[in-house]
Short mmCIF file of C-alpha atoms in Angstrom, two decimals:
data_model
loop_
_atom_site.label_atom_id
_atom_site.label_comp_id
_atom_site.label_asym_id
_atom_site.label_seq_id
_atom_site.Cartn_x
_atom_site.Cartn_y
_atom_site.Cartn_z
CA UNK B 1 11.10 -8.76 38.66
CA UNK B 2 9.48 -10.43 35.94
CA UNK B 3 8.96 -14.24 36.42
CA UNK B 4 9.32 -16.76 33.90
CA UNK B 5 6.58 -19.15 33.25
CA UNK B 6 8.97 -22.35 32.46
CA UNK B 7 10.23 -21.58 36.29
CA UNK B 8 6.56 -21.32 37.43
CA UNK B 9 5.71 -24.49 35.80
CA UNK B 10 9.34 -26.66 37.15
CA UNK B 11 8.13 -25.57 40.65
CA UNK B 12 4.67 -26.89 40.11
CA UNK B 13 5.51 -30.12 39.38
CA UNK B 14 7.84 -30.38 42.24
CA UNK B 15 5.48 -29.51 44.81
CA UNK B 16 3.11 -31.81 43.13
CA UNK B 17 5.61 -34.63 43.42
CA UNK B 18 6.02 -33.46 47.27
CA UNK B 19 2.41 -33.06 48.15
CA UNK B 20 0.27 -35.19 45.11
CA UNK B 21 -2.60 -33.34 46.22
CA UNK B 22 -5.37 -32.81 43.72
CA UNK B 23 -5.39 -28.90 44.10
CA UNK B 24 -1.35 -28.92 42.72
CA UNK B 25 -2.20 -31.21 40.03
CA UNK B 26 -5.17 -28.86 38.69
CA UNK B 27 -2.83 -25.88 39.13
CA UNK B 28 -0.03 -27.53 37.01
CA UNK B 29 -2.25 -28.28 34.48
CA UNK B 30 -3.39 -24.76 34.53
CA UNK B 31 0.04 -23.32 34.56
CA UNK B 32 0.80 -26.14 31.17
CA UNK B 33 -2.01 -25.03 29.47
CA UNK B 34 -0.58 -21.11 29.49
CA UNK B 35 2.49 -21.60 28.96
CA UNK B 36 1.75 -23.67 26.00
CA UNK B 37 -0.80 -20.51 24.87
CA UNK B 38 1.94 -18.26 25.80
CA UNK B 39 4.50 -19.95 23.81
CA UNK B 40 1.98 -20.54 20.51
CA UNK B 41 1.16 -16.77 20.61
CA UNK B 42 4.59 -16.21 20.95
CA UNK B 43 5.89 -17.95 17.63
CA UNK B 44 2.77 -16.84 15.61
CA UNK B 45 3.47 -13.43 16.02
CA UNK B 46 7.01 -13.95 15.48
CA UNK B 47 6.06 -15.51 11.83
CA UNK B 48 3.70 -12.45 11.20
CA UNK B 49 6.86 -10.25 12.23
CA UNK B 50 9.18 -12.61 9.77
CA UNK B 51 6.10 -12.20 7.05
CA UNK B 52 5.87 -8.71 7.25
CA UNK B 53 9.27 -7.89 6.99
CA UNK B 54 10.61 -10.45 4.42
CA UNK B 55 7.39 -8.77 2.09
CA UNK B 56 8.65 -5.59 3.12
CA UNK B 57 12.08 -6.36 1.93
CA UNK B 58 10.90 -7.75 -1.42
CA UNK B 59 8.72 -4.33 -2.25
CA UNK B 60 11.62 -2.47 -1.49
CA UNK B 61 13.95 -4.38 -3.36
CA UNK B 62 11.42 -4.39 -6.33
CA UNK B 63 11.20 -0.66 -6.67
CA UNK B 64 15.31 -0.41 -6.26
CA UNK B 65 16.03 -2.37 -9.12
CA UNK B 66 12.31 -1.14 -11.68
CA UNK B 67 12.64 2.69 -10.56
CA UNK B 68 15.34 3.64 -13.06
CA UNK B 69 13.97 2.25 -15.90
CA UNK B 70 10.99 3.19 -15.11
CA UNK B 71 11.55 7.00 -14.45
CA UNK B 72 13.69 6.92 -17.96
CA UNK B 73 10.89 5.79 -20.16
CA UNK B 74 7.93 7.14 -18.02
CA UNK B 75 9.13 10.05 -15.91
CA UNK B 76 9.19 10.73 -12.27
CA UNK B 77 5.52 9.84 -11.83
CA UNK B 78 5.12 6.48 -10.92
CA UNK B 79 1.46 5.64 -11.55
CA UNK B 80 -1.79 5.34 -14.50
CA UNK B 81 -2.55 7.75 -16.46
CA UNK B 82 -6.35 9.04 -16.86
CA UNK B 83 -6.95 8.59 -20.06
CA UNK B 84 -10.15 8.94 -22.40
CA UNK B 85 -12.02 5.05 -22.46
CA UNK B 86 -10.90 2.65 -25.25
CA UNK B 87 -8.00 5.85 -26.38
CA UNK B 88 -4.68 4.46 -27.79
CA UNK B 89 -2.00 6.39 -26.18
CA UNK B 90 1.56 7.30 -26.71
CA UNK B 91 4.43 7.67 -24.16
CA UNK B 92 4.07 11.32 -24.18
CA UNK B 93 -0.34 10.86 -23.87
CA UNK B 94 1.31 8.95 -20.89
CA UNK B 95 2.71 11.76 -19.38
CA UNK B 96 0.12 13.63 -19.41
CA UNK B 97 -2.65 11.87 -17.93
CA UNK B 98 -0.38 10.84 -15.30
CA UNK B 99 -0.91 14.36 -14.34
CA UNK B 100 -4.28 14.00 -15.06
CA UNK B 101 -4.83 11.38 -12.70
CA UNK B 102 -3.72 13.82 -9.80
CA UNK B 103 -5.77 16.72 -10.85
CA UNK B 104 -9.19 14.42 -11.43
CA UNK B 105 -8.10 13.13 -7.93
CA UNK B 106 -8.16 16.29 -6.47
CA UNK B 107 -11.50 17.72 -8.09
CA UNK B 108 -13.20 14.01 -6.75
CA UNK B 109 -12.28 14.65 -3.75
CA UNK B 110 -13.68 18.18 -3.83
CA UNK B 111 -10.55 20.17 -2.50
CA UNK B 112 -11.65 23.72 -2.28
CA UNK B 113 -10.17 26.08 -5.12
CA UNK B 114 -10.28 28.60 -2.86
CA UNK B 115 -6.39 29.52 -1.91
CA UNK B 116 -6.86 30.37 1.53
CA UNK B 117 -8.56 26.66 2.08
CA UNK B 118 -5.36 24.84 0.35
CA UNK B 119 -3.64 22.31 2.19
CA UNK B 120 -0.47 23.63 4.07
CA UNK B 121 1.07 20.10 4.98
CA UNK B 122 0.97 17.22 2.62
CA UNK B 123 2.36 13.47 3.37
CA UNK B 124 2.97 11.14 0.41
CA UNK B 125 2.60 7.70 1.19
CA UNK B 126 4.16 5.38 -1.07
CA UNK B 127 5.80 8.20 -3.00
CA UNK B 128 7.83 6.51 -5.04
CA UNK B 129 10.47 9.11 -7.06
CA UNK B 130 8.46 12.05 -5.66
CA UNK B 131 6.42 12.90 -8.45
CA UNK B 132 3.04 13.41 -7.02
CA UNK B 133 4.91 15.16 -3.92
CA UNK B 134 6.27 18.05 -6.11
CA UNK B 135 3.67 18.79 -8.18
CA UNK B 136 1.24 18.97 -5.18
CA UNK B 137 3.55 21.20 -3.20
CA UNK B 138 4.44 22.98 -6.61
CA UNK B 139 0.28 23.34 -7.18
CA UNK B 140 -0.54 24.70 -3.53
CA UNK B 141 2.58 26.24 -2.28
CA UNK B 142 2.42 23.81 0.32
CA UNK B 143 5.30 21.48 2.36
CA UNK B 144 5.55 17.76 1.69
CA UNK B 145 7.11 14.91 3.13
CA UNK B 146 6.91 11.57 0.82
CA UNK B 147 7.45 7.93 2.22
CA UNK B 148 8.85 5.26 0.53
CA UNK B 149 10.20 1.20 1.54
CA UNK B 150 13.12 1.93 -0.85
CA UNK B 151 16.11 3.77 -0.34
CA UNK B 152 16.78 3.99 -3.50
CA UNK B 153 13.84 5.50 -4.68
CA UNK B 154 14.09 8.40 -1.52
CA UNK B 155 17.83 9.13 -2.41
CA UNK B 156 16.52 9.92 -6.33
CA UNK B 157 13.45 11.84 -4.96
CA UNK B 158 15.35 14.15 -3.14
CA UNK B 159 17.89 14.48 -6.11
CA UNK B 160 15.26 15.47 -8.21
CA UNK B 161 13.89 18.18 -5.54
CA UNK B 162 16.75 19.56 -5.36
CA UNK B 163 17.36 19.79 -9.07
CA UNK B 164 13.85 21.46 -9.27
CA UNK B 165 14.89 23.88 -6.27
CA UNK B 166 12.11 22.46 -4.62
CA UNK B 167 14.66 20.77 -1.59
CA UNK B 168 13.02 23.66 1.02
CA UNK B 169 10.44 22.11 0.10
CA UNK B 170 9.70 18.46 0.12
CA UNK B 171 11.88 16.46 1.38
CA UNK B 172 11.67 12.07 1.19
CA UNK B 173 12.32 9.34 3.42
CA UNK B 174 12.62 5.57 4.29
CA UNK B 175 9.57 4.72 6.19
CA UNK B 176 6.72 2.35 6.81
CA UNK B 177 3.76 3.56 6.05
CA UNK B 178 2.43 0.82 8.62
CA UNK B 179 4.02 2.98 11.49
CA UNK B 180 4.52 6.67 9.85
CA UNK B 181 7.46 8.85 11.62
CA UNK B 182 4.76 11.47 12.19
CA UNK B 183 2.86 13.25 15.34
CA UNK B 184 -0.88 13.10 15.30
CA UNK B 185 -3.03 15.23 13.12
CA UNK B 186 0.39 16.65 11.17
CA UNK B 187 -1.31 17.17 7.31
CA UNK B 188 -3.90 18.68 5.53
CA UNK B 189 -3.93 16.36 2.67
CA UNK B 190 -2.96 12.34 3.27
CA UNK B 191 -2.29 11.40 -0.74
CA UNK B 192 -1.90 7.72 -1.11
CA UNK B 193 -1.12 7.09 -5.04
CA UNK B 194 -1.21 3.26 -5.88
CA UNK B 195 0.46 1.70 -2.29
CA UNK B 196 -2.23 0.88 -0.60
CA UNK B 197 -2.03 -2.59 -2.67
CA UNK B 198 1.11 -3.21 -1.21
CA UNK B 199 -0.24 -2.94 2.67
CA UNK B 200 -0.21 -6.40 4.71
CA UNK B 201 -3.22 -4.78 6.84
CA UNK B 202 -5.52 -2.72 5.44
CA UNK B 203 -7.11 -1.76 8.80
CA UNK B 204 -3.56 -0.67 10.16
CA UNK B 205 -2.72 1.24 6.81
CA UNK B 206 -5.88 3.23 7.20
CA UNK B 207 -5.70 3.48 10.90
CA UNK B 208 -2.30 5.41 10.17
CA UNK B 209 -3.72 7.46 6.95
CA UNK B 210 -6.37 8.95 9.55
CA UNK B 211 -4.01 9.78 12.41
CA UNK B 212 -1.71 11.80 10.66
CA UNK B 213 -4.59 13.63 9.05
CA UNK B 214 -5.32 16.67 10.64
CA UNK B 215 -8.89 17.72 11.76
CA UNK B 216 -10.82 18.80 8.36
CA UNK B 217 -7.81 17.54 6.45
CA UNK B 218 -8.73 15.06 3.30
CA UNK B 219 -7.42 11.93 3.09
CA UNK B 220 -6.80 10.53 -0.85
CA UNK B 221 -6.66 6.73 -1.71
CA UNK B 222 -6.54 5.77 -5.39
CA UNK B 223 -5.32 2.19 -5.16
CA UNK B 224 -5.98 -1.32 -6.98
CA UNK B 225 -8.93 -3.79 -5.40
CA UNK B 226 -10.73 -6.42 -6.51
CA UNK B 227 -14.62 -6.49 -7.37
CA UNK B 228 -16.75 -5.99 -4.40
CA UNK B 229 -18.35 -9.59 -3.53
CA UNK B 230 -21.84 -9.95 -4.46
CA UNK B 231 -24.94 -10.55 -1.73
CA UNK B 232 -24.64 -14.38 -1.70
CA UNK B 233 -20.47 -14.38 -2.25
CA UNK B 234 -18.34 -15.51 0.74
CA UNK B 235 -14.93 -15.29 -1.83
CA UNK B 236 -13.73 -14.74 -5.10
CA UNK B 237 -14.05 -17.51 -7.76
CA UNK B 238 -11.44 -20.04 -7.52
CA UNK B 239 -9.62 -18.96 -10.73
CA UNK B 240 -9.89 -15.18 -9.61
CA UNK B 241 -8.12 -16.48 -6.45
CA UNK B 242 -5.46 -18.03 -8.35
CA UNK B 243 -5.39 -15.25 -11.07
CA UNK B 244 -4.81 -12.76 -8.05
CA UNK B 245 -2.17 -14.69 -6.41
CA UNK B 246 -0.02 -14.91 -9.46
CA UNK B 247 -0.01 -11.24 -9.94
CA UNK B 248 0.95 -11.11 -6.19
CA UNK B 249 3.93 -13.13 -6.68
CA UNK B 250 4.86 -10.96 -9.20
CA UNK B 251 4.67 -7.57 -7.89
CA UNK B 252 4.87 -8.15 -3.89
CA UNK B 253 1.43 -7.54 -2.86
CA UNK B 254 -0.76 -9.08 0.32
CA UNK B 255 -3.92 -10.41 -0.37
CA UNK B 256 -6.32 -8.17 -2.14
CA UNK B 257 -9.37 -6.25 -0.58
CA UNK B 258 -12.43 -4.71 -2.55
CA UNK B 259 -13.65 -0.90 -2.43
CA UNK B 260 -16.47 -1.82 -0.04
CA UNK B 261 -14.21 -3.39 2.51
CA UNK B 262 -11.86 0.38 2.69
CA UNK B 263 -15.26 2.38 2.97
CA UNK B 264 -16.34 -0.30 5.86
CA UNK B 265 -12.96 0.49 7.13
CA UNK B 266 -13.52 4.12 7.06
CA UNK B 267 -16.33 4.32 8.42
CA UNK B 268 -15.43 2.27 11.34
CA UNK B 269 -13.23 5.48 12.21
CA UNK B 270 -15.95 7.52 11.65
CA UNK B 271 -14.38 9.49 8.77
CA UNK B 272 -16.48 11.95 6.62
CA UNK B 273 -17.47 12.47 3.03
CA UNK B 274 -16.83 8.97 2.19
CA UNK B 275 -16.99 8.36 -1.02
CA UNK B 276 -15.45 6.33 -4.12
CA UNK B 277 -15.55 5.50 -7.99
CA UNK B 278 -14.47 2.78 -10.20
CA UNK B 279 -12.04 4.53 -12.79
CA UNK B 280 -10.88 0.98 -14.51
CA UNK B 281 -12.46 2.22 -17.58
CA UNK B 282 -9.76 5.82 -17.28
CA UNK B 283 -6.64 3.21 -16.82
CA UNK B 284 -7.26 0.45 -19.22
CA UNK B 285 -4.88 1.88 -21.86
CA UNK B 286 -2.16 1.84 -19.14
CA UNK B 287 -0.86 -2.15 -19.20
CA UNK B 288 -1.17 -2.40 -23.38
CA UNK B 289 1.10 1.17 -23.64
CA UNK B 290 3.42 -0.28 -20.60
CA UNK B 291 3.49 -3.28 -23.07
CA UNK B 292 4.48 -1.87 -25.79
CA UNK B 293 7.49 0.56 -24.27
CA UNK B 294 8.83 -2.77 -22.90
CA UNK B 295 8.89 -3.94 -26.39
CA UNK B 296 11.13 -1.09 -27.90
CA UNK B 297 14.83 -1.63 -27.96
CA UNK B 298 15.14 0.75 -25.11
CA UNK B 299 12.57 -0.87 -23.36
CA UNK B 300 14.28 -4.58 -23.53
CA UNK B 301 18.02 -3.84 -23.07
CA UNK B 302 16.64 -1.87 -20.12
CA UNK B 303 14.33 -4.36 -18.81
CA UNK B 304 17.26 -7.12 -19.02
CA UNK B 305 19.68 -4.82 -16.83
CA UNK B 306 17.37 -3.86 -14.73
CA UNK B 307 17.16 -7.03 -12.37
CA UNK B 308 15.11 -10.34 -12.38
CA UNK B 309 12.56 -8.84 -10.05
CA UNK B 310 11.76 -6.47 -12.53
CA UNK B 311 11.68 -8.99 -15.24
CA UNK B 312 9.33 -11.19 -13.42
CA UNK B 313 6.93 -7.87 -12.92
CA UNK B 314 6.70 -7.13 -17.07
CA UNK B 315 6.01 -10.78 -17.20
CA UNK B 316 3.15 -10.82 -15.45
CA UNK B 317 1.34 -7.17 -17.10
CA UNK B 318 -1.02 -9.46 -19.55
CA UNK B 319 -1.93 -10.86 -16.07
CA UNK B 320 -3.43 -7.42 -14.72
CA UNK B 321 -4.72 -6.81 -18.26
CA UNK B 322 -6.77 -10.20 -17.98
CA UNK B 323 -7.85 -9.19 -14.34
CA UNK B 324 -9.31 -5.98 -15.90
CA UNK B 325 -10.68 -7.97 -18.89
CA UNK B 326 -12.82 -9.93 -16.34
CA UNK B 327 -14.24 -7.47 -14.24
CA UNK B 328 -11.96 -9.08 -11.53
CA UNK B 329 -9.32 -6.03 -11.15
CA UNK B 330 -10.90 -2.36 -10.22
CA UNK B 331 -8.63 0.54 -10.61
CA UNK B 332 -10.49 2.34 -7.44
CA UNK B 333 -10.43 6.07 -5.76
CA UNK B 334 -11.81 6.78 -2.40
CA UNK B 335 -11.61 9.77 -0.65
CA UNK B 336 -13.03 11.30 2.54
CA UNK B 337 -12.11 13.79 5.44
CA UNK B 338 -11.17 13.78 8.87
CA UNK B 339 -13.93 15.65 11.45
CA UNK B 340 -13.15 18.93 12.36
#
């Protein structure tokens, strides 16, 4: 039987009453001091619990009410373009360097052409509509299983696999990518595609990525950070602090981490083939084209059905466009593999 600590405590303070011996007194102290610990751990993980899952709620309810409008002006891939520097692009340039972005990915990360070395099992975390989840399964005859906060987003994914006749396939579910629904050492190729932003702990979200990587499987992070901190830098700047926190609002994000603090993370789990690039300069026509769709007439009646969450998210675009402006926003790739 488990014994409760008020109890413990009551009984103290009766026997010191009966005995008022110094011994009792020091032991009800003792006992006060604990249960007060007990109790402040207690409610501080209960506000990390009410944290976590009130951010989770507003990511999911974010990507429920932008994911239509999204998918109808952009398609089913739900992340930048690569795009030639300084290159003004159209919707349908969009489209194409969105997939791009998974093929440049996939060569950075040095995935071996040869088809007996392709990955077999793939997990997509953060898959949004599923786009990046059928194409890679499409591109390596492999399985996939994407993850996603909203529901709505996994019921349209696996309407759209199954309009592709790719339901055998891949397949999409509500999950956290925090705690993944998955046995050790399950895929061949982790592929996180612009979520990791949205993790509360980076060291958890990481943690996961590698466990459900199997041995000599590559794990794939391409992901928004801030500018490493320089030698004599505790923080950011003041304004980038503020800056940051107003795009968090926004879009539902945690506090920001740099590209130095995921390698440090990775190699904490001794991970291999570490490596990672800054491709801001590959994604800077993203925000001015995602500007100017908003601005069409298709764009704004959209936009104004789509929900006020959305509406506060296309507000704050010439925010992330200032971030990159600044140097303070790095559109970031790292990659590395799990030990054999």
């Amino acid at each position: 039987m488990t014994l409760n600590v008020n109890f413990i405590v009551q009984v103290s303070v009766w026997i010191c009453i009966i005995t008022q011996s110094d011994l009792t007194r020091s032991a009800y102290k003792r006992w006060h001091r604990i249960s007060f610990s007990l109790k402040f751990s207690s409610t501080k993980k209960e506000m990390a619990v009410e944290k976590h899952e009130k951010l989770q709620k507003g990511i999911a309810e974010f990507y429920d009410e932008s994911s239509t409008i999204w998918e109808n002006i952009w398609g089913d891939h739900m992340h930048h373009g690569f795009y030639d520097p300084d290159s003004t692009v159209s919707v349908s340039d969009h489209r194409a360097a969105q997939i791009r972005m998974i093929e440049e990915s996939l060569r950075f990360a040095s995935l071996s052409e040869e088809r007996t070395k392709w990955p077999k099992r793939i997990v997509d975390v953060g898959c949004g509509i599923g786009g990046s989840s059928r194409y890679l399964a499409e591109k390596f005859g492999a399985t996939s299983v994407g993850i996603t906060l909203s529901p709505v987003q996994a019921q349209r994914a696996n309407a759209l696999a199954a309009a592709q006749g790719l339901a055998h396939k891949v397949s999409f579910q509500v999950a956290d990518a925090l705690h993944q629904p998955f046995p050790d050492g399950q895929f061949d190729l982790v592929w996180s595609m612009e979520s990791g932003e949205h993790m509360p702990d980076k060291t958890k979200f990481v943690g996961e990525l590698a466990r459900v990587a199997a041995p000599g499987g590559a794990i794939i992070i391409v992901t928004w950070c801030h500018r490493d901190l320089g030698p004599d830098e505790q923080s950011l700047k003041p304004w980038e602090q503020d800056l940051l926190k107003k795009i968090c609002d926004a879009f539902y994000l945690p506090a920001w981490c740099s590209a130095a603090d995921y390698i440090k993370l990775l190699k904490s789990l001794s991970l291999q083939d570490i490596k990672s690039a800054d491709w801001s300069p590959f994604v800077a026509p993203f925000w001015p084209a995602v500007i100017r769709s908003a601005l069409t007439w298709n764009g704004l009646t959209s936009l104004l059905r789509s929900g006020v969450k959305t509406i506060k998210g296309a507000l704050a675009m010439p925010l992330m466009i200032k971030g990159y402006k600044k140097g303070l926003i790095k559109f970031v790739i790292i990659t590395c593999r799990k030990p054999e």
